[in-house]
mmCIF file of N, CA and C in Angstrom:
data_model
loop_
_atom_site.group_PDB
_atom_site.id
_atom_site.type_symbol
_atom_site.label_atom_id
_atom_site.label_comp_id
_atom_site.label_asym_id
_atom_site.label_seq_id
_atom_site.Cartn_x
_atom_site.Cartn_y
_atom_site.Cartn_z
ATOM 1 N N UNK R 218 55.462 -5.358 -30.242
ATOM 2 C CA UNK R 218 56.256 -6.557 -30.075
ATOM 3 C C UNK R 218 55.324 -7.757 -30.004
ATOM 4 N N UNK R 219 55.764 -9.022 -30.559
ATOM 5 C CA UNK R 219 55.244 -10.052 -30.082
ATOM 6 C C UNK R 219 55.728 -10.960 -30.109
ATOM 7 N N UNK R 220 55.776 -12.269 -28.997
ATOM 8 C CA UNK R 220 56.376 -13.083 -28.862
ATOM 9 C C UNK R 220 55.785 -14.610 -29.413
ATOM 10 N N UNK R 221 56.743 -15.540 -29.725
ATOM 11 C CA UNK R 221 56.529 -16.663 -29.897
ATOM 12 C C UNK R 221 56.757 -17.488 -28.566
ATOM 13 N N UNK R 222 56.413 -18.561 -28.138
ATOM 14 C CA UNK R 222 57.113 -19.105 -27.015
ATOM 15 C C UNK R 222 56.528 -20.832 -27.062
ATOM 16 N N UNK R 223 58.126 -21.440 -27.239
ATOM 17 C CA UNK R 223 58.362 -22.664 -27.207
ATOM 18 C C UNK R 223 58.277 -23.228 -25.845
ATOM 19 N N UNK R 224 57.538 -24.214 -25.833
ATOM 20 C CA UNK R 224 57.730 -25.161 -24.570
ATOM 21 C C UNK R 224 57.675 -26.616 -24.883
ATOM 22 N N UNK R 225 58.813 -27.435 -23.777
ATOM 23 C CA UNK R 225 58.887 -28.049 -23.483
ATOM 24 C C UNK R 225 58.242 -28.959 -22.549
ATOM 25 N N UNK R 226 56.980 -29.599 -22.344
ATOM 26 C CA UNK R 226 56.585 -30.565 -21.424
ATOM 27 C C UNK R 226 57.625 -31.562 -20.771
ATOM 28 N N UNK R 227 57.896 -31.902 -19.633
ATOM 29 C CA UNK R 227 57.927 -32.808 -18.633
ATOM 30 C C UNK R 227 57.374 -34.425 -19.291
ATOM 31 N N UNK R 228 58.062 -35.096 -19.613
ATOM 32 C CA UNK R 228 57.143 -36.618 -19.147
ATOM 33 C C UNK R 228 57.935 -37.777 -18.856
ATOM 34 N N UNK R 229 57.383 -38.845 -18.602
ATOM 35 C CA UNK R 229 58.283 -39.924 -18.187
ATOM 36 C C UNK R 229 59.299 -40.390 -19.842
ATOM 37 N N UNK R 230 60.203 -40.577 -19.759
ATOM 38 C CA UNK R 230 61.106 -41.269 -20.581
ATOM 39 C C UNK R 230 61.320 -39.990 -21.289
ATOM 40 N N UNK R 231 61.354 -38.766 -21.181
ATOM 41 C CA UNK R 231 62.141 -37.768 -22.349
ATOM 42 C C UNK R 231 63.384 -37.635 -21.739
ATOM 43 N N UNK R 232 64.286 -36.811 -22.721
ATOM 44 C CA UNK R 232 65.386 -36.604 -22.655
ATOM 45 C C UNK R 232 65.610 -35.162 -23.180
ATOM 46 N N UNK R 233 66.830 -33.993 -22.285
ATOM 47 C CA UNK R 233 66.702 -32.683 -23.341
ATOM 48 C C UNK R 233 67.824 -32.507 -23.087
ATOM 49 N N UNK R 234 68.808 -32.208 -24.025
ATOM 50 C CA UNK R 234 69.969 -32.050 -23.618
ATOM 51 C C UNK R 234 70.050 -30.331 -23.252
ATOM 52 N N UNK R 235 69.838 -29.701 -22.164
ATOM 53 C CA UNK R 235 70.169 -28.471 -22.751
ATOM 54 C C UNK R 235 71.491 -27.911 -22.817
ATOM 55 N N UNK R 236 72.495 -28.155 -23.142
ATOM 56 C CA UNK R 236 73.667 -27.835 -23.013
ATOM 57 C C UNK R 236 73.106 -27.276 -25.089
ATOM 58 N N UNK R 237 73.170 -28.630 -25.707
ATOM 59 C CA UNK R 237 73.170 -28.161 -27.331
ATOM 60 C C UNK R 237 72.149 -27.263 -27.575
ATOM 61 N N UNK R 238 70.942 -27.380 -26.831
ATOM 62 C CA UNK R 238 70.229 -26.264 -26.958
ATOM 63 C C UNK R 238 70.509 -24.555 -26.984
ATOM 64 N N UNK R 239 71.751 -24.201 -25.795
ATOM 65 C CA UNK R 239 71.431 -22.957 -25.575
ATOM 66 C C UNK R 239 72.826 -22.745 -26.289
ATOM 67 N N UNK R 240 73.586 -23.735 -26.873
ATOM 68 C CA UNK R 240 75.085 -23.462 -27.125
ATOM 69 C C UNK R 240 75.162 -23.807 -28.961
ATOM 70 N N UNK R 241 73.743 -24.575 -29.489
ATOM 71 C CA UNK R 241 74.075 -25.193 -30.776
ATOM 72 C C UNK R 241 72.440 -24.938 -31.472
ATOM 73 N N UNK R 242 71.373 -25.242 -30.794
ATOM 74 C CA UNK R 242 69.841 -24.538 -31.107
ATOM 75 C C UNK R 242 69.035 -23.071 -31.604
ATOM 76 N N UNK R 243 69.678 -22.778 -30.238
ATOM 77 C CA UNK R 243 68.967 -21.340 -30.204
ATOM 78 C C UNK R 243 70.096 -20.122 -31.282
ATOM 79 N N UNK R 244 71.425 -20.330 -31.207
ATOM 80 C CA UNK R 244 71.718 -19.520 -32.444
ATOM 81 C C UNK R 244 71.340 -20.210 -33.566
ATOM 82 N N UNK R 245 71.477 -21.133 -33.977
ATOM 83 C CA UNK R 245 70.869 -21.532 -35.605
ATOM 84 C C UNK R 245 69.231 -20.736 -35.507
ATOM 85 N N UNK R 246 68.949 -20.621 -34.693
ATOM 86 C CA UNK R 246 67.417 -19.975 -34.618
ATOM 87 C C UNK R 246 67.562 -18.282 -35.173
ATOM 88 N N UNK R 247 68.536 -17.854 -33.878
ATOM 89 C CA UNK R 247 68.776 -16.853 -34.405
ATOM 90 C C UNK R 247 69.647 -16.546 -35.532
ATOM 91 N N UNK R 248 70.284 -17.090 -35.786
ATOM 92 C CA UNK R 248 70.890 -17.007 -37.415
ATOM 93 C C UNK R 248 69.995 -17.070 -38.400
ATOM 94 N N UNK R 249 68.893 -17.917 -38.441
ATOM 95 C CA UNK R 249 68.141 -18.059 -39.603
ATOM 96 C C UNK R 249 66.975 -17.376 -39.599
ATOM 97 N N UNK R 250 66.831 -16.979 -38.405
ATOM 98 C CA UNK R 250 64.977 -15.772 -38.213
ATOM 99 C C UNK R 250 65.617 -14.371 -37.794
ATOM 100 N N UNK R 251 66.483 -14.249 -37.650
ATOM 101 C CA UNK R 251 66.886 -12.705 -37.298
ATOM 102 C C UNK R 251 66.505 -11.794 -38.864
ATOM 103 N N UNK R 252 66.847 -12.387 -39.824
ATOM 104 C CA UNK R 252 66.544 -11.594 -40.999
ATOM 105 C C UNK R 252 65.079 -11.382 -41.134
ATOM 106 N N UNK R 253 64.183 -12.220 -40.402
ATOM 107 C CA UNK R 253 62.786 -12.212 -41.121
ATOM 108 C C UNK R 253 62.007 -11.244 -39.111
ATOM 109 N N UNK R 254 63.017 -11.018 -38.420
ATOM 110 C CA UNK R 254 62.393 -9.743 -37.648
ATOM 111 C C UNK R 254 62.735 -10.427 -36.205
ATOM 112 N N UNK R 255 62.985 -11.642 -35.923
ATOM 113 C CA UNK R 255 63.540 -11.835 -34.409
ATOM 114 C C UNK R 255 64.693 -10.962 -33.680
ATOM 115 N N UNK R 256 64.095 -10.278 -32.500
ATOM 116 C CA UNK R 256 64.650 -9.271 -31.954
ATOM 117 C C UNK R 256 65.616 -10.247 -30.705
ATOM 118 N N UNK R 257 65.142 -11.345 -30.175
ATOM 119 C CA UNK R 257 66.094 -11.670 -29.145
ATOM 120 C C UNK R 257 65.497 -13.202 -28.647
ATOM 121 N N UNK R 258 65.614 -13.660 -27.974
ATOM 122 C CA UNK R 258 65.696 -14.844 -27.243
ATOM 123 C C UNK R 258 66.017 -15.093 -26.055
ATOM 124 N N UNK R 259 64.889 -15.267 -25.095
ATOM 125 C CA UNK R 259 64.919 -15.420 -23.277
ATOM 126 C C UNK R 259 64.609 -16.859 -23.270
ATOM 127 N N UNK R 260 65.914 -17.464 -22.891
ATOM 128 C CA UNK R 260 65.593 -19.209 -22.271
ATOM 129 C C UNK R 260 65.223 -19.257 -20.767
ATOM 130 N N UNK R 261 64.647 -20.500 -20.523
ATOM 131 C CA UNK R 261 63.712 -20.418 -19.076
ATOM 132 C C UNK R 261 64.102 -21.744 -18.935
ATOM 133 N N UNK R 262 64.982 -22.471 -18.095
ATOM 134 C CA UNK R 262 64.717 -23.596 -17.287
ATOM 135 C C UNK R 262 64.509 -23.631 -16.042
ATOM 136 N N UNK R 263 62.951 -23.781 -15.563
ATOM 137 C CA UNK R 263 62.021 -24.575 -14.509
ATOM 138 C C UNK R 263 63.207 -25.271 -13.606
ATOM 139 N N UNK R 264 63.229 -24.415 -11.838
ATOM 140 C CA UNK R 264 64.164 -25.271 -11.183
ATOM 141 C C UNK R 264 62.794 -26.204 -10.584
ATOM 142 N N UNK R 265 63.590 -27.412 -9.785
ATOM 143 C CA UNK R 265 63.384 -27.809 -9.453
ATOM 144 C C UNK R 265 61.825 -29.325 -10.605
ATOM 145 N N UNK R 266 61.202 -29.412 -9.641
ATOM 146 C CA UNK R 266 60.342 -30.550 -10.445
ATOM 147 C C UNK R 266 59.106 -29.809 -10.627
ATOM 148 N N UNK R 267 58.994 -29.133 -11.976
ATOM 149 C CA UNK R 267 58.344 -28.592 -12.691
ATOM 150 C C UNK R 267 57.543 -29.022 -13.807
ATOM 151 N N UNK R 268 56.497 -28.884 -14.762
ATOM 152 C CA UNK R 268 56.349 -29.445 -15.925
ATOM 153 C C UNK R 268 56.420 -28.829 -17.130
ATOM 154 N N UNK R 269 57.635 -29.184 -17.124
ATOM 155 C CA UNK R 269 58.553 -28.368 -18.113
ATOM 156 C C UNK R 269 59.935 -28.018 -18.251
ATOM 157 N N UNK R 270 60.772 -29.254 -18.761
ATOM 158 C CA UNK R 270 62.245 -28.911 -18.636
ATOM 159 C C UNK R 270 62.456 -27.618 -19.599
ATOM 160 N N UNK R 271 61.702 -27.093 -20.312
ATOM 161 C CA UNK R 271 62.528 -25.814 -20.880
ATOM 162 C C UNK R 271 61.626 -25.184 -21.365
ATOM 163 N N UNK R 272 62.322 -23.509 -21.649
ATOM 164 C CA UNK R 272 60.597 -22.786 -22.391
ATOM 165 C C UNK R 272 61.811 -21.733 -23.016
ATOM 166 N N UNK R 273 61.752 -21.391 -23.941
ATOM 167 C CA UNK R 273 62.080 -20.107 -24.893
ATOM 168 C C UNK R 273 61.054 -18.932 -25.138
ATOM 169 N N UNK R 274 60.970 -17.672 -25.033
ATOM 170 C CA UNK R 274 60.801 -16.710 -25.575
ATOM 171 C C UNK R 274 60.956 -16.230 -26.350
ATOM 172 N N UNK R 275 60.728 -16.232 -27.800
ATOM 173 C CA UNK R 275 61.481 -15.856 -28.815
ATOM 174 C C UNK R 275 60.450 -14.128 -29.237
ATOM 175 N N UNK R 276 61.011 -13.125 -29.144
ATOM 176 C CA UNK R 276 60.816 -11.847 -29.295
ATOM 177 C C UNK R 276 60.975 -11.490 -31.022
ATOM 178 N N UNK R 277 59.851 -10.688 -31.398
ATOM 179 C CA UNK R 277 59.653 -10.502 -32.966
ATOM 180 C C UNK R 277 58.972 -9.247 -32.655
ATOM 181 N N UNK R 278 59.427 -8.554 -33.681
ATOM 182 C CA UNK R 278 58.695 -6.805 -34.243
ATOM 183 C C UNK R 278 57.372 -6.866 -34.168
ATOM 184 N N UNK R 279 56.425 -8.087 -34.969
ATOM 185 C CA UNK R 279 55.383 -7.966 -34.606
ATOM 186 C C UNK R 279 54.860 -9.503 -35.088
ATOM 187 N N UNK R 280 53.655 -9.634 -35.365
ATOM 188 C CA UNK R 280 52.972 -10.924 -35.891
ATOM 189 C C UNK R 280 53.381 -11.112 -36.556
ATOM 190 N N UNK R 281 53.249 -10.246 -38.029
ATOM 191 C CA UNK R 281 53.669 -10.629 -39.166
ATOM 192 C C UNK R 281 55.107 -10.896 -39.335
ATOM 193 N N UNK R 282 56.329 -10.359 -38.405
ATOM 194 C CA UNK R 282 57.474 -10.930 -38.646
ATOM 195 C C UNK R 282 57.897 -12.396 -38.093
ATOM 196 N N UNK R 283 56.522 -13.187 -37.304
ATOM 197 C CA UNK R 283 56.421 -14.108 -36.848
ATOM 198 C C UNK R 283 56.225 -15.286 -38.131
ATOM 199 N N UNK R 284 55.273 -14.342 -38.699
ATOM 200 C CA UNK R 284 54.672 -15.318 -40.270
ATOM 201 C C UNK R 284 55.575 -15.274 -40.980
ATOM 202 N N UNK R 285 56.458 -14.340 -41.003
ATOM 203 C CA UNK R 285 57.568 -14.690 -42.484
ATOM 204 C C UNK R 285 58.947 -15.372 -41.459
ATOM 205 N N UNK R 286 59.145 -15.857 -40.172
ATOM 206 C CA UNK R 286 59.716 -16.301 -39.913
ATOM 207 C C UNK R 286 59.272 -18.059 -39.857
ATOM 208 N N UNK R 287 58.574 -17.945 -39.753
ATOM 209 C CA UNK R 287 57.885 -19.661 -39.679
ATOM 210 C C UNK R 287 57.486 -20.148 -41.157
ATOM 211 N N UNK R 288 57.259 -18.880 -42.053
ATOM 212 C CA UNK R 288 56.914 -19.484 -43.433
ATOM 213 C C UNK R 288 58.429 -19.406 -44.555
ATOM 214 N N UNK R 289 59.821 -18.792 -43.587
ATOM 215 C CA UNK R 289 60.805 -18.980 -44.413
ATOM 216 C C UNK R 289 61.650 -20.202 -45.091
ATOM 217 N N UNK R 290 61.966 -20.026 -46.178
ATOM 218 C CA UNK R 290 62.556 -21.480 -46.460
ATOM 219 C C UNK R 290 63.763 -22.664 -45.823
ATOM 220 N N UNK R 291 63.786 -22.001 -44.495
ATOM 221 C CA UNK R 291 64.953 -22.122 -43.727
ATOM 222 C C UNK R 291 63.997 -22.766 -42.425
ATOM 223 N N UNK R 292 62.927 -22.673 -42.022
ATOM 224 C CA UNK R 292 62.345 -23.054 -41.273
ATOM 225 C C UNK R 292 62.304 -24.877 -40.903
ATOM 226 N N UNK R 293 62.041 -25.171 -42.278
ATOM 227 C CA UNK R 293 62.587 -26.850 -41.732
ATOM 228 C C UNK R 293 63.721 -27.249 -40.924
ATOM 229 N N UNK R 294 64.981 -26.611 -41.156
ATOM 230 C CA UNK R 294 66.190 -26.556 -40.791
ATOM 231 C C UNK R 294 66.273 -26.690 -39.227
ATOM 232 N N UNK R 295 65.419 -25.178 -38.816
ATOM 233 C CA UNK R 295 64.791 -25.545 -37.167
ATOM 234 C C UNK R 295 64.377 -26.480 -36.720
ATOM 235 N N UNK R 296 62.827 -26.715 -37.311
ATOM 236 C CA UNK R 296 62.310 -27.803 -37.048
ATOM 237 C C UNK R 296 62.988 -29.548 -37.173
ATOM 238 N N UNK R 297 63.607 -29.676 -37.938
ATOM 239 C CA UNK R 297 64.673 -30.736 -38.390
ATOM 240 C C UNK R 297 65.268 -30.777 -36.943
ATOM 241 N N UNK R 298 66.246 -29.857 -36.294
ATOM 242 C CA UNK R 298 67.184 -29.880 -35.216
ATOM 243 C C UNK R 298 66.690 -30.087 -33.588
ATOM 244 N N UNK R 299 65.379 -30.079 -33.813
ATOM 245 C CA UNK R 299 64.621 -30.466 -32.617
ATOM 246 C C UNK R 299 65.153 -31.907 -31.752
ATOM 247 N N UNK R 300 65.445 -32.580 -32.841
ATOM 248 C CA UNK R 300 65.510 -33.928 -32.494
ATOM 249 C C UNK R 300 66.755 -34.117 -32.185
ATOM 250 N N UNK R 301 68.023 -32.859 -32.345
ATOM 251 C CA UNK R 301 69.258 -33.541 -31.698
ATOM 252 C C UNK R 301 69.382 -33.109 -30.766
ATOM 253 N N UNK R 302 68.135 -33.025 -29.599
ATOM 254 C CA UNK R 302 68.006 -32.413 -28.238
ATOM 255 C C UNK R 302 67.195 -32.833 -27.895
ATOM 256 N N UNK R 303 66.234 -33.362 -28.535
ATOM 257 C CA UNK R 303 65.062 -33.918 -27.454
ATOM 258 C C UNK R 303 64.379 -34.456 -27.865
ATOM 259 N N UNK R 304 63.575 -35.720 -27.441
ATOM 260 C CA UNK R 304 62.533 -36.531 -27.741
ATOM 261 C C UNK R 304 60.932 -35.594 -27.522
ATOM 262 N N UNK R 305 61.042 -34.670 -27.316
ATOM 263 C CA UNK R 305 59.777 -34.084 -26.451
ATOM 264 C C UNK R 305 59.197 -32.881 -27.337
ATOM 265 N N UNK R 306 57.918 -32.813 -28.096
ATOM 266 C CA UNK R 306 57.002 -32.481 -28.624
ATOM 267 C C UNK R 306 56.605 -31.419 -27.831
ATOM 268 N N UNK R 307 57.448 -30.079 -28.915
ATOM 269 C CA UNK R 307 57.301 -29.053 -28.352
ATOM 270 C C UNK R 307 55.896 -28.456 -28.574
ATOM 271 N N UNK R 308 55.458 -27.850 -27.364
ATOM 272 C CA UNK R 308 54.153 -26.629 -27.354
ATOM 273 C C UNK R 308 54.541 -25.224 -27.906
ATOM 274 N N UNK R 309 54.143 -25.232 -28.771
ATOM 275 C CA UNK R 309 53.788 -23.298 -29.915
ATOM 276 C C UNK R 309 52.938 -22.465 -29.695
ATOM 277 N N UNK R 310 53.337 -21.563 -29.266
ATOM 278 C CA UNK R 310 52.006 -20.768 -29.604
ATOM 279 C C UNK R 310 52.652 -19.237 -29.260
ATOM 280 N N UNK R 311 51.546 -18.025 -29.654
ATOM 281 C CA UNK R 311 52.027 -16.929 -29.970
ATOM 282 C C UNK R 311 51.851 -16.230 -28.300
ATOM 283 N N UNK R 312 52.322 -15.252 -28.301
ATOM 284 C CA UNK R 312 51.781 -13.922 -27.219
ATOM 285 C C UNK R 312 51.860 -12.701 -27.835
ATOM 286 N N UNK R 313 51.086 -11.863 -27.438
ATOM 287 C CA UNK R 313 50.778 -10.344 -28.114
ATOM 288 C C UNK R 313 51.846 -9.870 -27.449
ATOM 289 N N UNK R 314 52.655 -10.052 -26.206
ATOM 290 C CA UNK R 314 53.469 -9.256 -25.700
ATOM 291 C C UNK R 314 54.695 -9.833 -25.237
#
C-alpha cells in the first residue's frame, strides 16, 4: 500500500470550506482516480487551533498506481477544483504506508 497525503496549512486570511470538500471534492477524486488504483480516502480535520485546517489520506495499491493517478488525463480536473474550497496551497507528498 501507499499513501498520498494532502495537506492543508493554517494561515492568516485563508478560507476552506469543508462542507464542499468532503460532500463535492473528495468524490470527484474518487470518481476520477479509483480507476487508476485509489483504494479509499481518510479525511482529518485538526480540532481545535492547529496548523492545519485539513489533511486527506488518500490510499493507493502501490506507487505506481499513484503515478498513473497524478499522470491521468483527468488530473487537472482535481487540481482545477482546489479553488472552489480554498485559497490555501496544498502540501503533497507520498508515504510508503
Amino acid at each position: 500500500m501507499a499513501t498520498l497525503v494532502v495537506s492543508y496549512p493554517a494561515g492568516e486570511g485563508d478560507h476552506f470550506d469543508a462542507d464542499y470538500y468532503t460532500a463535492t471534492h473528495i468524490p470527484l477524486v474518487e470518481r476520477l482516480w479509483t480507476p487508476f488504483g485509489l483504494t479509499g480516502a481518510e479525511i482529518l480535520f485538526p480540532a481545535g487551533d492547529q496548523p492545519l485546517k485539513a489533511m486527506v489520506l488518500l490510499r493507493f495499491a502501490d506507487q505506481a498506481a499513484i503515478d498513473a493517478a497524478l499522470g491521468c488525463p483527468d488530473t487537472p480536473e482535481v487540481m482545477a477544483d482546489v479553488a472552489k474550497f480554498t485559497n490555501i496551497q496544498p502540501a503533497i507528498y507520498r508515504a510508503a504506508g
